């Protein structure tokens, strides 16, 4: 099985697997009963060691995480986690300090895929939870239990995977929020099993009362979420709750300028940060003066990751084609969308920021503008950790200077975590960027053990147009005139992963464009604004988009029809 070979070989290279322990060594024997799963399971087993009671260890930031592949594991037959099992942050159980721990096991169940490219691989079939193995329906979990752990004590602990995670409860449709989900013919053909895509649609005030009105549409790209676009909710905030926007107002009134951004507790709503609360956004969306638009969050989890980045890729398949030729037409056929370029705009943050920018530059005639927030690397001369994939030899080497210090170490830690999780659960971007390895799994951009950059993979990434700055530079003479005024990028100047460095390089190119000049914008959060920084609330962003759309409407269109009170 490719997953077993890949995960174990990487762990061996990383030096995480010692010689076989004695039979008396401390270990965990983990089984599952036939009553919860009667047939053999292939997948990956995770053991969580946590320090807090109350919250299940799988839902905490664990003190220790260990992972082991299982192949055709049978009911009642133990899978052993021992001193040969790789873990983080301790390399193995032998390095875990003695003490009392709350432990829990999770078995992530894999599906066998016979892909159209000829490869057979094992990976987790998403259950509309967004590739979160700790909460994916059908996965097996144990009851949390407390143990006194001593790596030298020779103790054997028994854990029983006696529970199955139940199905996801999809929120019901309402007058405001509608959901669609359907099987993609393109993706099903590639993966050899049914693959689903979908969208959550937020309707404007008065949608039903104005049956003759068609509306501009905002397409939001980002990590999987069942939340409504922009976190919209009609449920009032809890008493005393304070959104990021309200905290900002208080700090500004006190002339304070060092507020962390985003502050602790702020979270993504699928595509962007919750700058204001979902209820505050509803209050704006429902107000008399607010522009009437439709907002759509894409849902496109892959067997490798919780979203596809909205592009075709060698490993994940034709997700870009599926979104453009299946998902967007489904939205525009069901809802009254203005089907013209000027009235289709894009946005998203982080992963979604990259996807929103990529969709605009790949389809310059179809979309009318993009607002890309803190995007993943848009120039491979400034990849994760500030690495130049074209010139640097090693992704683990730190570079001098305040804004690069620690970048290589971050790449090393990410690579170690990927080795523990295996390619299917690593949550890194290789399914978007890289070539398919000989075993059918994503071929890493750099060696997970040594950090050595793989030039063949980098060349494949470039040829697939994933370096967005390079793509724009090579094609500006043909597509530049279609992108004038459409590209807007927003980023903090101390972004996690150093994504701002790639944004600077993209700006350098675009500001130097001629015949035509790009005429877009870049905005930076200074000083020291981090990943997730947004200069305005989401409601103000929508107003900006609406004004922009109205200004670009052809003479035959009348924006006033969708700007009613």
Coordinates of C-alpha atoms in Angstrom, one line a residue:
X1 CA 0.0 0.0 0.0
X2 CA 1.5 3.3 -1.1
X3 CA 0.5 5.2 2.1
X4 CA 2.2 2.7 4.3
X5 CA 5.4 2.9 2.3
X6 CA 5.4 6.6 2.0
X7 CA 4.7 7.4 5.7
X8 CA 7.0 4.9 7.1
X9 CA 9.9 5.5 4.7
X10 CA 9.7 9.3 5.5
X11 CA 9.7 8.6 9.2
X12 CA 12.7 6.4 8.9
X13 CA 14.6 9.1 6.9
X14 CA 13.7 11.6 9.6
X15 CA 15.2 9.4 12.2
X16 CA 11.9 9.1 14.0
X17 CA 11.8 5.3 14.1
X18 CA 14.4 3.5 16.4
X19 CA 15.3 -0.1 16.5
X20 CA 12.5 -2.6 17.5
X21 CA 11.8 -2.4 21.2
X22 CA 11.8 -5.3 23.6
X23 CA 8.5 -7.0 24.2
X24 CA 8.4 -5.4 27.7
X25 CA 8.6 -1.8 26.4
X26 CA 5.8 0.6 27.1
X27 CA 3.1 0.4 24.3
X28 CA -0.6 0.9 23.5
X29 CA -2.7 -2.0 22.0
X30 CA -5.6 -0.5 20.1
X31 CA -8.5 -2.6 18.8
X32 CA -12.0 -2.1 17.3
X33 CA -14.9 -4.4 17.8
X34 CA -16.9 -6.0 14.9
X35 CA -20.0 -4.2 16.3
X36 CA -18.6 -0.9 15.1
X37 CA -16.9 -2.1 11.9
X38 CA -17.3 -5.7 10.8
X39 CA -14.8 -5.6 7.9
X40 CA -11.0 -4.9 7.7
X41 CA -9.9 -1.3 7.7
X42 CA -7.1 0.4 5.8
X43 CA -6.2 3.8 7.0
X44 CA -4.1 5.7 9.5
X45 CA -4.3 5.4 13.3
X46 CA -3.6 8.4 15.5
X47 CA -2.9 8.5 19.3
X48 CA -3.4 11.8 21.1
X49 CA -1.8 12.5 24.5
X50 CA -3.3 15.6 26.1
X51 CA -2.9 17.3 29.4
X52 CA -6.4 18.7 30.1
X53 CA -9.6 17.0 31.2
X54 CA -13.0 17.9 29.8
X55 CA -12.4 18.3 26.1
X56 CA -11.6 15.2 24.2
X57 CA -7.9 14.9 23.4
X58 CA -8.6 14.7 19.7
X59 CA -10.2 18.1 19.9
X60 CA -7.3 19.7 21.8
X61 CA -3.9 20.8 20.8
X62 CA -2.2 17.6 21.9
X63 CA 1.0 17.4 24.0
X64 CA 1.9 14.5 21.8
X65 CA 0.6 13.0 18.5
X66 CA 1.6 9.7 17.1
X67 CA 0.6 8.1 13.8
X68 CA 0.8 4.7 12.2
X69 CA -0.6 3.2 9.0
X70 CA -2.9 0.2 9.2
X71 CA -3.6 -2.1 6.3
X72 CA -6.6 -4.4 6.3
X73 CA -6.8 -4.3 10.1
X74 CA -9.3 -6.8 11.4
X75 CA -11.8 -6.5 14.3
X76 CA -10.3 -7.4 17.7
X77 CA -6.8 -7.7 16.3
X78 CA -4.6 -5.1 18.1
X79 CA -2.7 -2.4 16.3
X80 CA 0.3 -1.5 18.4
X81 CA 1.6 2.0 19.1
X82 CA 5.1 1.6 20.6
X83 CA 8.6 2.9 20.5
X84 CA 8.8 2.4 16.8
X85 CA 5.9 4.7 16.1
X86 CA 6.9 8.3 15.0
X87 CA 5.5 11.2 16.9
X88 CA 5.7 14.9 17.5
X89 CA 6.9 16.9 19.3
X90 CA 8.7 14.0 21.0
X91 CA 10.2 11.7 18.4
X92 CA 8.7 8.5 20.0
X93 CA 6.9 7.3 23.1
X94 CA 10.4 6.8 24.6
X95 CA 10.9 10.6 24.6
X96 CA 7.6 11.5 26.2
X97 CA 8.0 12.7 29.8
X98 CA 6.6 10.5 32.6
X99 CA 3.3 11.8 34.0
X100 CA -0.5 11.6 33.9
X101 CA -2.1 12.0 30.4
X102 CA -5.5 11.9 28.9
X103 CA -5.3 9.7 25.8
X104 CA -7.6 9.0 22.9
X105 CA -7.2 7.1 19.6
X106 CA -8.7 8.0 16.2
X107 CA -8.7 5.6 13.2
X108 CA -9.0 7.6 9.9
X109 CA -10.7 5.2 7.5
X110 CA -9.3 5.2 3.9
X111 CA -11.0 4.4 0.6
X112 CA -9.3 2.7 -2.3
X113 CA -9.3 4.9 -5.5
X114 CA -8.6 3.6 -9.0
X115 CA -7.9 6.9 -10.7
X116 CA -8.1 7.5 -14.4
X117 CA -4.4 8.4 -14.6
X118 CA -3.7 4.7 -13.9
X119 CA -2.7 5.1 -10.2
X120 CA -4.4 3.3 -7.3
X121 CA -4.1 5.0 -4.0
X122 CA -5.7 4.9 -0.5
X123 CA -7.0 8.2 0.9
X124 CA -9.9 9.4 3.1
X125 CA -13.1 10.0 1.3
X126 CA -14.4 13.3 2.6
X127 CA -17.8 13.1 4.3
X128 CA -18.6 16.8 3.9
X129 CA -16.7 17.7 7.0
X130 CA -13.7 19.2 5.1
X131 CA -11.0 16.5 5.6
X132 CA -11.0 16.9 9.4
X133 CA -10.1 13.3 10.4
X134 CA -10.8 14.0 14.1
X135 CA -14.4 14.7 13.3
X136 CA -15.1 12.9 10.0
X137 CA -18.2 10.7 10.0
X138 CA -17.4 7.0 9.9
X139 CA -14.0 7.3 11.6
X140 CA -13.5 5.3 14.7
X141 CA -12.7 6.8 18.1
X142 CA -12.1 5.6 21.6
X143 CA -13.4 7.0 24.9
X144 CA -10.9 9.3 26.5
X145 CA -9.1 7.7 29.4
X146 CA -6.5 8.8 31.9
X147 CA -3.2 6.9 32.2
X148 CA 0.0 7.3 34.2
X149 CA 2.6 7.0 31.5
X150 CA 6.2 6.0 32.2
X151 CA 8.3 5.3 29.0
X152 CA 10.6 3.1 31.1
X153 CA 8.0 1.3 33.0
X154 CA 7.2 -1.3 30.4
X155 CA 3.4 -0.8 30.8
X156 CA 0.9 -2.0 28.2
X157 CA -2.3 0.0 27.8
X158 CA -5.4 -1.2 26.0
X159 CA -7.6 1.2 24.0
X160 CA -10.9 0.2 22.4
X161 CA -12.2 2.1 19.3
X162 CA -15.8 1.5 20.3
X163 CA -17.4 4.6 18.8
X164 CA -18.2 5.8 15.3
X165 CA -18.3 9.5 14.5
X166 CA -21.9 10.2 13.4
X167 CA -22.9 12.0 10.1
X168 CA -22.5 15.7 9.7
X169 CA -25.7 17.6 10.3
X170 CA -26.2 20.0 7.4
X171 CA -27.8 23.3 8.4
X172 CA -31.3 23.6 6.9
X173 CA -32.0 26.2 4.2
X174 CA -33.6 29.4 5.3
X175 CA -35.1 32.5 3.5
X176 CA -31.5 33.9 3.4
X177 CA -29.2 30.9 3.0
X178 CA -29.6 28.1 0.4
X179 CA -27.2 25.1 -0.2
X180 CA -26.5 23.0 -3.2
X181 CA -24.5 19.8 -3.5
X182 CA -24.1 17.4 -6.4
X183 CA -21.9 14.7 -7.9
X184 CA -19.3 16.1 -10.3
X185 CA -19.1 14.0 -13.4
X186 CA -15.6 15.3 -14.2
X187 CA -14.1 14.5 -10.8
X188 CA -15.9 11.2 -10.5
X189 CA -14.4 10.1 -13.8
X190 CA -10.9 11.1 -12.5
X191 CA -11.2 9.5 -9.1
X192 CA -13.2 6.4 -10.0
X193 CA -15.7 7.0 -7.2
X194 CA -18.4 9.6 -6.7
X195 CA -17.0 13.0 -5.8
X196 CA -19.2 15.9 -4.7
X197 CA -18.9 19.6 -4.9
X198 CA -21.3 22.3 -3.7
X199 CA -21.9 25.8 -2.6
X200 CA -23.6 27.9 0.2
X201 CA -25.6 30.8 -1.2
X202 CA -26.5 34.0 0.6
X203 CA -29.4 35.9 -0.9
X204 CA -30.0 39.6 -0.6
X205 CA -32.9 41.3 1.3
X206 CA -36.0 41.4 -0.9
X207 CA -34.9 38.6 -3.2
X208 CA -38.4 37.0 -3.3
X209 CA -40.2 40.3 -3.4
X210 CA -38.2 41.4 -6.5
X211 CA -38.6 38.4 -8.9
X212 CA -37.5 40.4 -12.0
X213 CA -34.2 41.7 -10.5
X214 CA -30.9 40.0 -11.3
X215 CA -28.0 40.5 -9.0
X216 CA -24.2 40.7 -9.0
X217 CA -22.5 37.8 -7.4
X218 CA -19.5 37.5 -5.0
X219 CA -17.7 34.1 -5.3
X220 CA -15.8 33.3 -2.1
X221 CA -12.9 30.8 -2.2
X222 CA -11.4 29.2 0.8
X223 CA -11.1 26.3 3.2
X224 CA -14.2 24.1 3.5
X225 CA -17.0 25.4 5.7
X226 CA -20.7 25.0 6.0
X227 CA -21.0 28.5 7.4
X228 CA -23.0 31.1 5.3
X229 CA -20.8 33.5 3.3
X230 CA -19.0 36.1 5.5
X231 CA -20.2 34.2 8.6
X232 CA -23.8 35.6 8.2
X233 CA -26.2 34.5 10.9
X234 CA -29.5 35.9 12.2
X235 CA -28.7 34.6 15.7
X236 CA -27.9 37.6 18.0
X237 CA -24.5 37.7 19.6
X238 CA -24.1 36.4 23.2
X239 CA -24.3 39.1 25.9
X240 CA -21.0 40.8 26.3
X241 CA -19.5 39.4 23.1
X242 CA -17.1 41.7 21.3
X243 CA -16.2 41.2 17.7
X244 CA -12.8 42.0 16.2
X245 CA -14.3 45.2 14.6
X246 CA -15.6 46.4 18.0
X247 CA -12.2 45.7 19.7
X248 CA -10.5 47.7 16.9
X249 CA -12.8 50.6 17.6
X250 CA -12.0 50.6 21.3
X251 CA -8.3 50.4 20.7
X252 CA -8.5 53.2 18.1
X253 CA -10.4 55.4 20.5
X254 CA -7.6 54.9 23.0
X255 CA -5.0 55.7 20.4
X256 CA -3.5 52.2 20.7
X257 CA -1.8 50.7 17.7
X258 CA -0.3 47.4 18.8
X259 CA -3.4 45.3 18.8
X260 CA -2.7 41.8 17.6
X261 CA -4.3 41.1 14.2
X262 CA -6.1 38.9 14.1
X263 CA -6.7 38.8 17.9
X264 CA -7.0 35.5 19.8
X265 CA -10.3 33.8 19.2
X266 CA -10.9 35.2 15.7
X267 CA -11.6 32.5 13.1
X268 CA -12.1 31.9 9.4
X269 CA -15.7 31.6 8.2
X270 CA -14.6 29.6 5.3
X271 CA -13.1 32.2 3.1
X272 CA -12.3 35.3 5.2
X273 CA -11.8 36.2 8.8
X274 CA -14.8 37.2 11.0
X275 CA -13.8 40.8 11.3
X276 CA -17.3 41.7 12.5
X277 CA -19.5 39.0 14.1
X278 CA -21.9 37.1 11.8
X279 CA -24.8 38.9 13.4
X280 CA -23.3 42.3 12.8
X281 CA -22.8 41.3 9.2
X282 CA -26.5 40.3 9.0
X283 CA -27.5 43.7 10.4
X284 CA -25.6 45.4 7.6
X285 CA -26.8 43.0 4.9
X286 CA -30.4 43.6 6.0
X287 CA -30.1 47.4 6.3
X288 CA -31.9 49.7 4.0
X289 CA -28.8 51.3 2.5
X290 CA -26.9 48.1 1.8
X291 CA -26.2 47.0 -1.8
X292 CA -28.2 43.9 -2.9
X293 CA -25.9 41.2 -4.1
X294 CA -25.6 37.4 -4.0
X295 CA -22.7 35.8 -2.1
X296 CA -21.6 32.2 -2.8
X297 CA -19.0 30.1 -0.9
X298 CA -17.6 27.2 -2.9
X299 CA -17.2 23.8 -1.4
X300 CA -14.8 21.5 -3.1
X301 CA -13.0 19.1 -0.7
X302 CA -10.5 16.7 -2.2
X303 CA -9.3 13.2 -1.0
X304 CA -6.1 15.0 0.0
X305 CA -7.2 18.4 1.4
X306 CA -10.2 20.4 2.5
X307 CA -10.3 22.4 -0.8
X308 CA -8.8 22.2 -4.2
X309 CA -7.7 25.8 -4.6
X310 CA -10.1 26.0 -7.5
X311 CA -7.5 24.7 -10.0
X312 CA -6.8 21.6 -12.0
X313 CA -3.9 19.6 -10.6
X314 CA -2.1 16.4 -11.4
X315 CA -2.9 14.8 -8.0
X316 CA -6.3 16.1 -7.2
X317 CA -7.7 16.2 -10.7
X318 CA -9.8 18.7 -12.7
X319 CA -11.3 20.7 -9.9
X320 CA -10.9 23.9 -11.8
X321 CA -12.9 22.6 -14.7
X322 CA -15.5 21.2 -12.3
X323 CA -16.0 24.6 -10.6
X324 CA -16.1 26.6 -13.9
X325 CA -18.1 24.1 -16.0
X326 CA -20.3 22.5 -13.4
X327 CA -20.6 24.4 -10.1
X328 CA -20.8 28.0 -11.3
X329 CA -23.4 27.1 -14.0
X330 CA -25.4 25.3 -11.4
X331 CA -25.5 28.4 -9.2
X332 CA -26.3 30.7 -12.1
X333 CA -29.0 28.5 -13.4
X334 CA -30.8 28.3 -10.0
X335 CA -30.4 31.8 -8.8
X336 CA -30.9 35.2 -10.5
X337 CA -27.3 36.1 -11.2
X338 CA -26.2 38.7 -13.7
X339 CA -24.3 36.5 -16.1
X340 CA -21.8 39.1 -17.3
X341 CA -18.2 39.4 -16.4
X342 CA -18.5 42.8 -14.7
X343 CA -21.0 41.5 -12.2
X344 CA -18.9 38.4 -11.1
X345 CA -16.3 39.2 -8.4
X346 CA -14.0 37.0 -6.3
X347 CA -12.6 37.1 -2.8
X348 CA -10.9 34.9 -0.2
X349 CA -8.1 34.8 2.3
X350 CA -5.0 32.7 2.7
X351 CA -5.7 29.5 0.6
X352 CA -8.8 31.3 -0.6
X353 CA -6.7 34.4 -1.4
X354 CA -4.5 32.4 -3.7
X355 CA -7.5 30.7 -5.3
X356 CA -9.4 34.0 -5.8
X357 CA -6.4 35.5 -7.5
X358 CA -5.7 32.4 -9.6
X359 CA -9.3 32.1 -10.8
X360 CA -9.2 35.8 -11.9
X361 CA -5.9 35.5 -13.8
X362 CA -6.8 32.1 -15.4
X363 CA -10.2 33.4 -16.5
X364 CA -9.7 37.1 -17.2
X365 CA -12.8 37.4 -19.4
X366 CA -15.2 35.6 -17.0
X367 CA -14.6 37.4 -13.8
X368 CA -14.8 41.2 -13.2
X369 CA -12.4 41.6 -10.3
X370 CA -10.7 40.0 -7.3
X371 CA -9.9 41.0 -3.8
X372 CA -7.2 38.6 -2.6
X373 CA -6.4 38.7 1.1
X374 CA -3.1 37.4 2.6
X375 CA -2.7 34.8 -0.2
X376 CA -0.6 31.7 -0.2
X377 CA 2.7 32.2 -2.1
X378 CA 1.9 34.0 -5.4
X379 CA 5.6 34.1 -6.5
X380 CA 7.8 31.0 -6.1
X381 CA 10.8 33.2 -5.6
X382 CA 9.2 33.9 -2.2
X383 CA 7.7 30.5 -1.3
X384 CA 6.9 29.3 2.2
X385 CA 9.6 30.5 4.6
X386 CA 10.8 32.9 2.1
X387 CA 12.4 30.1 0.0
X388 CA 13.3 30.9 -3.6
X389 CA 12.3 27.6 -5.3
X390 CA 14.3 28.5 -8.4
X391 CA 17.6 29.4 -6.8
X392 CA 17.8 28.0 -3.2
X393 CA 18.9 24.4 -2.6
X394 CA 17.4 23.7 0.7
X395 CA 14.0 24.8 2.2
X396 CA 15.2 24.3 5.8
X397 CA 18.0 26.9 5.7
X398 CA 17.1 30.1 7.5
X399 CA 18.0 33.4 5.8
X400 CA 19.4 36.4 7.5
X401 CA 17.3 39.5 8.2
X402 CA 14.4 40.3 10.5
X403 CA 11.7 39.4 8.0
X404 CA 13.2 36.0 7.1
X405 CA 14.5 34.7 10.4
X406 CA 13.0 31.3 11.3
X407 CA 11.5 30.6 7.9
X408 CA 13.5 27.5 7.3
X409 CA 12.7 26.1 10.7
X410 CA 9.0 26.6 10.0
X411 CA 9.4 24.5 6.8
X412 CA 11.2 21.8 8.8
X413 CA 8.4 21.6 11.4
X414 CA 5.8 21.5 8.7
X415 CA 7.7 18.7 7.0
X416 CA 7.9 16.7 10.2
X417 CA 4.2 17.0 10.8
X418 CA 3.5 15.9 7.3
X419 CA 5.6 12.8 7.9
X420 CA 3.5 12.0 11.0
X421 CA 0.2 12.6 9.3
X422 CA 1.1 10.9 5.9
X423 CA 0.3 12.6 2.6
X424 CA -3.4 12.1 2.9
X425 CA -3.8 14.0 6.2
X426 CA -0.9 16.4 6.1
X427 CA -3.0 19.4 5.0
X428 CA -0.2 20.9 2.9
X429 CA -0.5 22.3 -0.6
X430 CA 1.3 19.7 -2.6
X431 CA -1.9 18.3 -4.1
X432 CA -2.3 21.7 -5.8
X433 CA 1.2 22.2 -6.9
X434 CA 3.2 19.1 -7.6
X435 CA 3.7 16.2 -9.9
X436 CA 2.4 12.7 -9.1
X437 CA 5.0 10.5 -7.6
X438 CA 5.8 6.9 -8.8
X439 CA 3.6 5.6 -5.9
X440 CA 0.6 7.7 -7.0
X441 CA 0.9 10.2 -4.2
X442 CA 1.9 13.9 -4.3
X443 CA 5.6 14.3 -4.9
X444 CA 6.9 16.8 -2.3
X445 CA 8.4 20.1 -3.4
X446 CA 11.4 19.3 -1.1
X447 CA 12.6 16.2 0.7
X448 CA 10.8 15.9 3.9
X449 CA 13.8 14.7 5.8
X450 CA 16.6 16.9 4.4
X451 CA 14.8 19.9 2.9
X452 CA 16.5 19.5 -0.5
X453 CA 14.4 21.1 -3.1
X454 CA 13.3 18.9 -6.0
X455 CA 14.0 20.8 -9.3
X456 CA 11.8 18.5 -11.4
X457 CA 8.8 19.2 -9.1
X458 CA 9.5 22.9 -9.2
X459 CA 9.6 22.8 -13.0
X460 CA 6.3 20.9 -13.1
X461 CA 4.7 23.5 -10.8
X462 CA 5.9 26.3 -13.1
X463 CA 4.6 24.5 -16.2
X464 CA 1.2 24.1 -14.5
X465 CA 1.1 27.9 -14.0
X466 CA 1.0 27.7 -10.2
X467 CA 3.5 30.5 -9.9
X468 CA 1.0 33.3 -10.5
X469 CA 3.5 36.1 -11.0
X470 CA 5.4 34.0 -13.5
X471 CA 2.1 33.2 -15.3
X472 CA 1.2 36.8 -15.5
X473 CA 4.6 37.9 -16.7
X474 CA 4.7 35.3 -19.5
X475 CA 1.2 36.1 -20.6
X476 CA 0.8 39.8 -19.9
X477 CA 0.8 40.8 -23.6
X478 CA -2.2 38.6 -24.2
X479 CA -4.2 38.9 -21.0
X480 CA -3.1 42.2 -19.5
X481 CA -5.8 44.3 -21.2
X482 CA -8.5 42.0 -19.7
X483 CA -7.2 42.4 -16.2
X484 CA -6.8 46.2 -16.0
X485 CA -8.3 47.4 -12.7
X486 CA -9.3 43.9 -11.6
X487 CA -6.4 42.8 -9.3
X488 CA -6.6 43.9 -5.6
X489 CA -4.2 42.3 -3.1
X490 CA -4.3 42.9 0.7
X491 CA -1.7 41.5 3.1
X492 CA -0.1 42.1 6.5
X493 CA 3.6 43.0 6.4
X494 CA 4.6 40.2 8.9
X495 CA 2.4 37.5 7.5
X496 CA 2.8 33.9 8.8
X497 CA 4.8 31.8 6.5
X498 CA 6.2 35.0 5.0
X499 CA 3.6 35.1 2.3
X500 CA 4.0 38.9 2.2
X501 CA 7.4 38.5 0.6
X502 CA 5.8 36.9 -2.5
X503 CA 3.1 39.6 -2.5
X504 CA 5.9 42.3 -2.7
X505 CA 7.4 40.5 -5.7
X506 CA 4.0 40.3 -7.4
X507 CA 3.5 44.0 -6.8
X508 CA 7.0 44.8 -8.2
X509 CA 6.0 43.1 -11.5
X510 CA 2.5 44.6 -11.8
X511 CA 3.7 48.1 -11.0
X512 CA 6.1 47.8 -13.8
X513 CA 3.6 46.7 -16.4
X514 CA 3.0 48.8 -19.5
X515 CA 0.7 48.6 -22.5
X516 CA -1.4 48.2 -20.4
X517 CA -0.6 49.2 -16.8
X518 CA -2.5 46.9 -14.5
X519 CA -4.2 49.7 -12.6
X520 CA -5.1 47.6 -9.6
X521 CA -4.1 48.0 -6.0
X522 CA -2.0 46.6 -3.1
X523 CA -2.6 47.4 0.5
X524 CA -0.4 46.3 3.4
X525 CA -1.0 46.1 7.2
X526 CA 1.7 48.0 8.9
X527 CA 3.3 47.8 11.3
X528 CA 3.7 44.1 12.0
X529 CA 0.2 42.9 11.0
X530 CA 0.0 39.2 10.7
X531 CA -1.8 36.5 8.7
X532 CA -5.5 37.2 8.6
X533 CA -5.2 41.0 8.7
X534 CA -8.1 42.9 7.0
X535 CA -8.3 46.6 6.9
X536 CA -12.1 46.8 6.9
X537 CA -15.1 44.8 7.9
X538 CA -16.6 42.3 5.5
X539 CA -19.7 44.6 5.2
X540 CA -17.5 47.4 4.0
X541 CA -15.7 45.1 1.6
X542 CA -19.1 44.2 0.0
X543 CA -19.8 47.9 -0.3
X544 CA -16.5 48.5 -2.0
X545 CA -17.2 45.6 -4.4
X546 CA -20.7 47.0 -5.2
X547 CA -19.4 50.4 -6.0
X548 CA -16.7 48.9 -8.2
X549 CA -19.3 46.8 -10.1
X550 CA -21.6 49.7 -10.6
X551 CA -18.8 51.8 -12.0
X552 CA -18.0 49.1 -14.6
X553 CA -21.5 48.3 -15.6
X554 CA -22.1 48.7 -19.4
X555 CA -24.4 51.5 -20.5
X556 CA -27.2 49.0 -21.2
X557 CA -27.3 47.9 -17.5
X558 CA -28.9 49.8 -14.7
X559 CA -27.2 49.2 -11.3
X560 CA -30.1 50.9 -9.6
X561 CA -32.3 47.8 -10.1
X562 CA -30.2 45.9 -7.5
X563 CA -29.6 48.8 -5.2
X564 CA -33.1 49.1 -3.9
X565 CA -33.9 49.8 -0.3

